[in-house]
Amino acid sequence: MIDDQDTGRALPERGMPAEQVLDGIRGLRKGDRPTHGGRLFAYVYDPAVPGLDELAAAAHAESAHVNGLDPTAFPSLLAMENALVGAAARLLGGGPGSTAPDVVGSVTGGGTESLILAVKAARDAHPEITAPRIVVPVTAHAAFAKAAHYLRIALDLVPVDPATLRPSAADVAAAIRPDTVLVACSAPSYAHGVIDPVAEIAAVAAAAGVRCHVDACFGGWTLPWLRRLGAPVPPFDLAVDGVTSISVDLHKYAYAPKGVSVLLHRDPALRAPQYFAYADWPGYTMVNPVIASTRSGGPIAAAYATLRHLGEDGYLRLAGATRDAVAGLADAVRGVDGLRLLAEPESTVVCFTSVDPGLDLFVLVDELTVRGWHTQPQLAYGELPASVHLTVTASVAPRVAEFGPDLADAVAAARAAGPVELPAELAALAATLTPDALTPELVASLAAGLGLGGPATAPGGSAPNATVNALLNAAPPALRERLLVEFVGLLQRPTY
Ligand SMILES: Cc1ncc(COP(=O)(O)O)c(C=O)c1O
């Protein structure tokens, strides 16, 4: 029952019946991108396994009110966490009988938290280094920059080869300094789905006596299955000498509901500086392995249930379906004149660019949206052109045959529409403005000119975003960051 009087206020004067509350949420959800159905290529990971959502929701509900603050009070949570860490360790080259038998880990709330903690552990292992630094390829996830920012660590970026999209171990070695506490690499990178030369990078880190973290948050859960299916996956995990820690997100390709990642360290001594303990106050003595203190057992129980239900055979089957979907989508891209794969797919990403000046990728993304395909535009960066990113999950497999014709159609429409032409003054502004020259008035007028900050995008997300992307694309990174903060800030206003 939908109540016409319901304004969506979070705290109504009178409490509402449960069904009405849920109806309200379902109504709001109609404006979202479709989380299921294999047409959304970012943000969500859908295996399309019947009954899995219901199982995960039931498991979540069982443990939602359990608090991870104290593992001795809720041994159920400790048991599930330890089991998840064990599963991740075994999958990623550690555990009994491996070359990393003493591996330990933590369950965190997500990939960003895992990476921040890997950086924190590396920093706090060296209290004598007063100005610590980390070495990270430019293609590494932005969470490393966030970690550096939060933890006041200098970020030394290593370039990648524009053809292979990989950093070279020699460049990594050259970037390591006496104050470097961590070297990181990706397996695979989010933007392009490319696996860095982990063994070579870990070797130069080890030679310098520096920790090496492998960010396998995104695809670390699929690479072992793809390898078992015969894909030529290079060594990337704890089996590689010199890899001191690795992270993998269960809320990505392990298909668990959001809020679960695993951070593994090769041995307990490496993990020790990750903890925060505090006894110098009159309350309970606090010991936290992760950033959050109180944390719900819900996501952990849901992940535990998901892994147990799918099992190794399930993940192998899902990886096979995903691999076939990736191959089909890549073929669709190859079949369209004017598009080029930025990298040959080697994991679960299809990433392409435009080689036709008359074909604007941002217009193409909007044309795909109109046709019900939700792709992710990536702005140009350094020598790398703008691109379109597709995170491919198992749910895409049954949709692949529909993608090719729609892509061809969308490309024709984008060509016919022509590239976005930013008004000359806007283009000039993007190219010359410095972030600190952005006034609230300027932001408001830019937002109004771009149609931002008004009513939410229509259901299905069909509003044209190409102009916004074109503006951001024309701006240097520092201005992009500032504009995005301002634009998103306009959206995040209380409703009464
Ligand atoms: C390679 C990689 N690392 C880290 C992250 C951050 O993960 P989260 O969004 O769960 O914080 C992502 C997210 O896409 C990723 O792809």
PDB file of C-alpha atoms in Angstrom, residues 58-254:
ATOM      1  CA  ALA A  58      18.591 -14.680   6.251  1.00  0.00           C
ATOM      2  CA  ALA A  59      22.190 -15.187   7.395  1.00  0.00           C
ATOM      3  CA  HIS A  60      22.614 -11.400   7.666  1.00  0.00           C
ATOM      4  CA  ALA A  61      19.517 -11.180   9.832  1.00  0.00           C
ATOM      5  CA  GLU A  62      20.784 -13.945  12.144  1.00  0.00           C
ATOM      6  CA  SER A  63      23.894 -11.941  13.025  1.00  0.00           C
ATOM      7  CA  ALA A  64      22.907  -8.333  12.323  1.00  0.00           C
ATOM      8  CA  HIS A  65      22.903  -7.386  16.002  1.00  0.00           C
ATOM      9  CA  VAL A  66      26.046  -9.276  16.920  1.00  0.00           C
ATOM     10  CA  ASN A  67      28.918  -6.887  17.626  1.00  0.00           C
ATOM     11  CA  GLY A  68      32.413  -7.564  16.351  1.00  0.00           C
ATOM     12  CA  LEU A  69      33.770  -5.200  18.984  1.00  0.00           C
ATOM     13  CA  ASP A  70      34.618  -8.077  21.308  1.00  0.00           C
ATOM     14  CA  PRO A  71      35.328 -11.475  19.752  1.00  0.00           C
ATOM     15  CA  THR A  72      35.121 -13.193  23.149  1.00  0.00           C
ATOM     16  CA  ALA A  73      31.520 -12.079  23.696  1.00  0.00           C
ATOM     17  CA  PHE A  74      30.354 -13.402  20.326  1.00  0.00           C
ATOM     18  CA  PRO A  75      32.382 -16.494  19.464  1.00  0.00           C
ATOM     19  CA  SER A  76      30.055 -17.164  16.514  1.00  0.00           C
ATOM     20  CA  LEU A  77      31.486 -14.151  14.769  1.00  0.00           C
ATOM     21  CA  LEU A  78      35.068 -15.062  15.570  1.00  0.00           C
ATOM     22  CA  ALA A  79      34.472 -18.551  14.182  1.00  0.00           C
ATOM     23  CA  MET A  80      32.983 -17.208  10.936  1.00  0.00           C
ATOM     24  CA  GLU A  81      35.739 -14.597  10.534  1.00  0.00           C
ATOM     25  CA  ASN A  82      38.454 -17.183  11.053  1.00  0.00           C
ATOM     26  CA  ALA A  83      36.770 -19.474   8.543  1.00  0.00           C
ATOM     27  CA  LEU A  84      36.571 -16.673   5.950  1.00  0.00           C
ATOM     28  CA  VAL A  85      40.236 -15.807   6.496  1.00  0.00           C
ATOM     29  CA  GLY A  86      41.131 -19.480   6.125  1.00  0.00           C
ATOM     30  CA  ALA A  87      39.179 -19.790   2.884  1.00  0.00           C
ATOM     31  CA  ALA A  88      40.834 -16.677   1.430  1.00  0.00           C
ATOM     32  CA  ALA A  89      44.280 -17.809   2.599  1.00  0.00           C
ATOM     33  CA  ARG A  90      43.915 -21.232   1.023  1.00  0.00           C
ATOM     34  CA  LEU A  91      42.652 -19.739  -2.235  1.00  0.00           C
ATOM     35  CA  LEU A  92      45.521 -17.240  -2.357  1.00  0.00           C
ATOM     36  CA  GLY A  93      48.517 -19.481  -1.841  1.00  0.00           C
ATOM     37  CA  GLY A  94      48.633 -19.693   1.950  1.00  0.00           C
ATOM     38  CA  GLY A  95      47.731 -22.112   4.735  1.00  0.00           C
ATOM     39  CA  PRO A  96      48.826 -25.625   5.619  1.00  0.00           C
ATOM     40  CA  GLY A  97      51.209 -27.220   3.132  1.00  0.00           C
ATOM     41  CA  SER A  98      51.902 -23.943   1.320  1.00  0.00           C
ATOM     42  CA  THR A  99      54.939 -21.667   1.361  1.00  0.00           C
ATOM     43  CA  ALA A 100      52.943 -19.310   3.612  1.00  0.00           C
ATOM     44  CA  PRO A 101      51.760 -21.687   6.356  1.00  0.00           C
ATOM     45  CA  ASP A 102      51.587 -18.997   9.084  1.00  0.00           C
ATOM     46  CA  VAL A 103      49.322 -16.622   7.177  1.00  0.00           C
ATOM     47  CA  VAL A 104      46.895 -14.625   9.331  1.00  0.00           C
ATOM     48  CA  GLY A 105      44.297 -12.048   8.454  1.00  0.00           C
ATOM     49  CA  SER A 106      41.334  -9.897   9.295  1.00  0.00           C
ATOM     50  CA  VAL A 107      37.884  -9.395   7.888  1.00  0.00           C
ATOM     51  CA  THR A 108      37.396  -5.724   7.085  1.00  0.00           C
ATOM     52  CA  GLY A 109      34.418  -3.724   5.829  1.00  0.00           C
ATOM     53  CA  GLY A 110      35.675  -3.356   2.268  1.00  0.00           C
ATOM     54  CA  GLY A 111      38.596  -3.034  -0.083  1.00  0.00           C
ATOM     55  CA  THR A 112      39.403   0.516   0.909  1.00  0.00           C
ATOM     56  CA  GLU A 113      39.598  -0.452   4.567  1.00  0.00           C
ATOM     57  CA  SER A 114      41.840  -3.418   3.734  1.00  0.00           C
ATOM     58  CA  LEU A 115      44.216  -1.176   1.801  1.00  0.00           C
ATOM     59  CA  ILE A 116      44.273   1.534   4.471  1.00  0.00           C
ATOM     60  CA  LEU A 117      45.125  -1.136   7.040  1.00  0.00           C
ATOM     61  CA  ALA A 118      47.867  -2.658   4.883  1.00  0.00           C
ATOM     62  CA  VAL A 119      49.400   0.814   4.623  1.00  0.00           C
ATOM     63  CA  LYS A 120      48.937   1.482   8.358  1.00  0.00           C
ATOM     64  CA  ALA A 121      50.583  -1.813   9.295  1.00  0.00           C
ATOM     65  CA  ALA A 122      53.531  -0.990   7.044  1.00  0.00           C
ATOM     66  CA  ARG A 123      53.821   2.510   8.462  1.00  0.00           C
ATOM     67  CA  ASP A 124      53.585   1.464  12.102  1.00  0.00           C
ATOM     68  CA  ALA A 125      56.139  -1.299  11.605  1.00  0.00           C
ATOM     69  CA  HIS A 126      58.652   1.543  11.206  1.00  0.00           C
ATOM     70  CA  PRO A 127      58.113   4.117  13.931  1.00  0.00           C
ATOM     71  CA  GLU A 128      61.656   5.321  13.340  1.00  0.00           C
ATOM     72  CA  ILE A 129      60.704   6.574   9.861  1.00  0.00           C
ATOM     73  CA  THR A 130      59.281  10.023  10.442  1.00  0.00           C
ATOM     74  CA  ALA A 131      58.201  10.789   6.872  1.00  0.00           C
ATOM     75  CA  PRO A 132      57.069   7.434   5.446  1.00  0.00           C
ATOM     76  CA  ARG A 133      56.353   6.873   1.757  1.00  0.00           C
ATOM     77  CA  ILE A 134      54.604   4.224  -0.340  1.00  0.00           C
ATOM     78  CA  VAL A 135      55.304   3.280  -3.956  1.00  0.00           C
ATOM     79  CA  VAL A 136      52.221   2.594  -6.052  1.00  0.00           C
ATOM     80  CA  PRO A 137      51.580   2.273  -9.809  1.00  0.00           C
ATOM     81  CA  VAL A 138      49.299   4.986 -11.213  1.00  0.00           C
ATOM     82  CA  THR A 139      46.815   2.250 -12.105  1.00  0.00           C
ATOM     83  CA  ALA A 140      46.526   1.105  -8.475  1.00  0.00           C
ATOM     84  CA  HIS A 141      43.177   1.781  -6.852  1.00  0.00           C
ATOM     85  CA  ALA A 142      42.554   5.307  -5.564  1.00  0.00           C
ATOM     86  CA  ALA A 143      42.181   3.822  -2.070  1.00  0.00           C
ATOM     87  CA  PHE A 144      45.989   3.869  -1.777  1.00  0.00           C
ATOM     88  CA  ALA A 145      45.891   7.634  -2.293  1.00  0.00           C
ATOM     89  CA  LYS A 146      43.162   7.803   0.338  1.00  0.00           C
ATOM     90  CA  ALA A 147      45.306   5.745   2.714  1.00  0.00           C
ATOM     91  CA  ALA A 148      48.272   8.023   2.103  1.00  0.00           C
ATOM     92  CA  HIS A 149      46.078  11.052   2.698  1.00  0.00           C
ATOM     93  CA  TYR A 150      44.504   9.734   5.901  1.00  0.00           C
ATOM     94  CA  LEU A 151      47.766   8.418   7.313  1.00  0.00           C
ATOM     95  CA  ARG A 152      49.952  11.333   6.229  1.00  0.00           C
ATOM     96  CA  ILE A 153      52.186   9.240   4.034  1.00  0.00           C
ATOM     97  CA  ALA A 154      53.810  10.412   0.796  1.00  0.00           C
ATOM     98  CA  LEU A 155      52.561   8.682  -2.351  1.00  0.00           C
ATOM     99  CA  ASP A 156      55.191   7.919  -4.999  1.00  0.00           C
ATOM    100  CA  LEU A 157      53.391   7.063  -8.231  1.00  0.00           C
ATOM    101  CA  VAL A 158      55.025   4.812 -10.802  1.00  0.00           C
ATOM    102  CA  PRO A 159      53.944   5.206 -14.439  1.00  0.00           C
ATOM    103  CA  VAL A 160      52.591   2.361 -16.535  1.00  0.00           C
ATOM    104  CA  ASP A 161      53.448   1.461 -20.111  1.00  0.00           C
ATOM    105  CA  PRO A 162      50.579   2.924 -22.181  1.00  0.00           C
ATOM    106  CA  ALA A 163      50.562  -0.234 -24.328  1.00  0.00           C
ATOM    107  CA  THR A 164      50.569  -2.908 -21.600  1.00  0.00           C
ATOM    108  CA  LEU A 165      49.074  -0.740 -18.827  1.00  0.00           C
ATOM    109  CA  ARG A 166      51.586  -2.338 -16.453  1.00  0.00           C
ATOM    110  CA  PRO A 167      54.351  -0.734 -14.377  1.00  0.00           C
ATOM    111  CA  SER A 168      57.869  -2.062 -14.794  1.00  0.00           C
ATOM    112  CA  ALA A 169      59.696  -3.557 -11.830  1.00  0.00           C
ATOM    113  CA  ALA A 170      62.687  -1.358 -12.738  1.00  0.00           C
ATOM    114  CA  ASP A 171      60.565   1.784 -12.329  1.00  0.00           C
ATOM    115  CA  VAL A 172      59.251   0.472  -9.019  1.00  0.00           C
ATOM    116  CA  ALA A 173      62.813  -0.228  -7.856  1.00  0.00           C
ATOM    117  CA  ALA A 174      63.877   3.263  -8.869  1.00  0.00           C
ATOM    118  CA  ALA A 175      61.008   4.787  -6.870  1.00  0.00           C
ATOM    119  CA  ILE A 176      61.923   2.992  -3.616  1.00  0.00           C
ATOM    120  CA  ARG A 177      63.707   5.295  -1.165  1.00  0.00           C
ATOM    121  CA  PRO A 178      65.106   4.799   2.344  1.00  0.00           C
ATOM    122  CA  ASP A 179      61.789   6.023   3.798  1.00  0.00           C
ATOM    123  CA  THR A 180      59.611   3.718   1.702  1.00  0.00           C
ATOM    124  CA  VAL A 181      57.527   1.445   3.926  1.00  0.00           C
ATOM    125  CA  LEU A 182      55.388  -0.315   1.307  1.00  0.00           C
ATOM    126  CA  VAL A 183      55.291  -1.182  -2.365  1.00  0.00           C
ATOM    127  CA  ALA A 184      51.911  -2.086  -3.852  1.00  0.00           C
ATOM    128  CA  CYS A 185      50.630  -3.603  -7.052  1.00  0.00           C
ATOM    129  CA  SER A 186      47.319  -4.899  -8.422  1.00  0.00           C
ATOM    130  CA  ALA A 187      46.064  -8.315  -9.412  1.00  0.00           C
ATOM    131  CA  PRO A 188      44.193  -7.197 -11.367  1.00  0.00           C
ATOM    132  CA  SER A 189      43.774  -3.416 -11.618  1.00  0.00           C
ATOM    133  CA  TYR A 190      40.223  -2.128 -11.495  1.00  0.00           C
ATOM    134  CA  ALA A 191      40.373   0.264 -14.432  1.00  0.00           C
ATOM    135  CA  HIS A 192      41.722  -2.153 -17.034  1.00  0.00           C
ATOM    136  CA  GLY A 193      41.634  -5.591 -15.417  1.00  0.00           C
ATOM    137  CA  VAL A 194      45.367  -6.022 -15.980  1.00  0.00           C
ATOM    138  CA  ILE A 195      47.581  -8.085 -13.667  1.00  0.00           C
ATOM    139  CA  ASP A 196      50.791  -6.290 -12.662  1.00  0.00           C
ATOM    140  CA  PRO A 197      54.132  -8.177 -12.781  1.00  0.00           C
ATOM    141  CA  VAL A 198      53.744  -9.207  -9.135  1.00  0.00           C
ATOM    142  CA  ALA A 199      56.728 -11.572  -8.924  1.00  0.00           C
ATOM    143  CA  GLU A 200      59.154  -8.980 -10.310  1.00  0.00           C
ATOM    144  CA  ILE A 201      57.764  -6.171  -8.160  1.00  0.00           C
ATOM    145  CA  ALA A 202      57.787  -8.329  -5.010  1.00  0.00           C
ATOM    146  CA  ALA A 203      61.415  -9.251  -5.753  1.00  0.00           C
ATOM    147  CA  VAL A 204      62.575  -5.638  -5.953  1.00  0.00           C
ATOM    148  CA  ALA A 205      60.624  -4.801  -2.788  1.00  0.00           C
ATOM    149  CA  ALA A 206      62.177  -7.754  -0.937  1.00  0.00           C
ATOM    150  CA  ALA A 207      65.629  -6.788  -2.162  1.00  0.00           C
ATOM    151  CA  ALA A 208      65.088  -3.354  -0.638  1.00  0.00           C
ATOM    152  CA  GLY A 209      63.695  -4.834   2.581  1.00  0.00           C
ATOM    153  CA  VAL A 210      60.275  -3.275   1.969  1.00  0.00           C
ATOM    154  CA  ARG A 211      56.833  -4.842   2.388  1.00  0.00           C
ATOM    155  CA  CYS A 212      54.875  -5.654  -0.774  1.00  0.00           C
ATOM    156  CA  HIS A 213      51.066  -5.608  -0.805  1.00  0.00           C
ATOM    157  CA  VAL A 214      49.085  -7.182  -3.633  1.00  0.00           C
ATOM    158  CA  ASP A 215      45.721  -5.526  -4.105  1.00  0.00           C
ATOM    159  CA  ALA A 216      43.606  -8.441  -5.266  1.00  0.00           C
ATOM    160  CA  CYS A 217      40.465  -6.809  -3.854  1.00  0.00           C
ATOM    161  CA  PHE A 218      38.759  -6.698  -7.217  1.00  0.00           C
ATOM    162  CA  GLY A 219      39.637  -9.874  -9.037  1.00  0.00           C
ATOM    163  CA  GLY A 220      41.602 -11.941  -6.531  1.00  0.00           C
ATOM    164  CA  TRP A 221      38.676 -14.239  -5.946  1.00  0.00           C
ATOM    165  CA  THR A 222      38.293 -15.065  -9.659  1.00  0.00           C
ATOM    166  CA  LEU A 223      41.910 -15.477 -10.778  1.00  0.00           C
ATOM    167  CA  PRO A 224      42.440 -18.862  -9.055  1.00  0.00           C
ATOM    168  CA  TRP A 225      39.278 -20.283 -10.648  1.00  0.00           C
ATOM    169  CA  LEU A 226      40.194 -18.864 -14.065  1.00  0.00           C
ATOM    170  CA  ARG A 227      43.597 -20.512 -13.678  1.00  0.00           C
ATOM    171  CA  ARG A 228      41.972 -23.846 -12.847  1.00  0.00           C
ATOM    172  CA  LEU A 229      39.913 -23.418 -16.012  1.00  0.00           C
ATOM    173  CA  GLY A 230      43.140 -23.117 -17.992  1.00  0.00           C
ATOM    174  CA  ALA A 231      43.676 -19.347 -18.248  1.00  0.00           C
ATOM    175  CA  PRO A 232      47.349 -18.289 -18.199  1.00  0.00           C
ATOM    176  CA  VAL A 233      47.191 -16.463 -14.848  1.00  0.00           C
ATOM    177  CA  PRO A 234      50.698 -15.479 -13.700  1.00  0.00           C
ATOM    178  CA  PRO A 235      51.746 -15.991 -10.057  1.00  0.00           C
ATOM    179  CA  PHE A 236      50.214 -13.154  -8.058  1.00  0.00           C
ATOM    180  CA  ASP A 237      49.513 -14.334  -4.510  1.00  0.00           C
ATOM    181  CA  LEU A 238      51.247 -15.554  -1.341  1.00  0.00           C
ATOM    182  CA  ALA A 239      52.962 -18.239  -3.395  1.00  0.00           C
ATOM    183  CA  VAL A 240      55.186 -15.419  -4.657  1.00  0.00           C
ATOM    184  CA  ASP A 241      58.265 -14.742  -2.529  1.00  0.00           C
ATOM    185  CA  GLY A 242      58.317 -11.201  -1.220  1.00  0.00           C
ATOM    186  CA  VAL A 243      54.533 -10.720  -1.156  1.00  0.00           C
ATOM    187  CA  THR A 244      53.935  -9.771   2.466  1.00  0.00           C
ATOM    188  CA  SER A 245      50.201  -9.052   2.331  1.00  0.00           C
ATOM    189  CA  ILE A 246      47.268  -9.443  -0.039  1.00  0.00           C
ATOM    190  CA  SER A 247      43.650  -8.284   0.038  1.00  0.00           C
ATOM    191  CA  VAL A 248      40.540  -9.772  -1.546  1.00  0.00           C
ATOM    192  CA  ASP A 249      36.988  -8.449  -1.373  1.00  0.00           C
ATOM    193  CA  LEU A 250      34.288 -10.997  -0.687  1.00  0.00           C
ATOM    194  CA  HIS A 251      31.651  -8.429  -1.629  1.00  0.00           C
ATOM    195  CA  LYS A 252      32.992  -8.411  -5.166  1.00  0.00           C
ATOM    196  CA  TYR A 253      33.628 -11.724  -6.956  1.00  0.00           C
ATOM    197  CA  ALA A 254      32.838 -13.929  -3.957  1.00  0.00           C
TER     198      ALA A 254
END
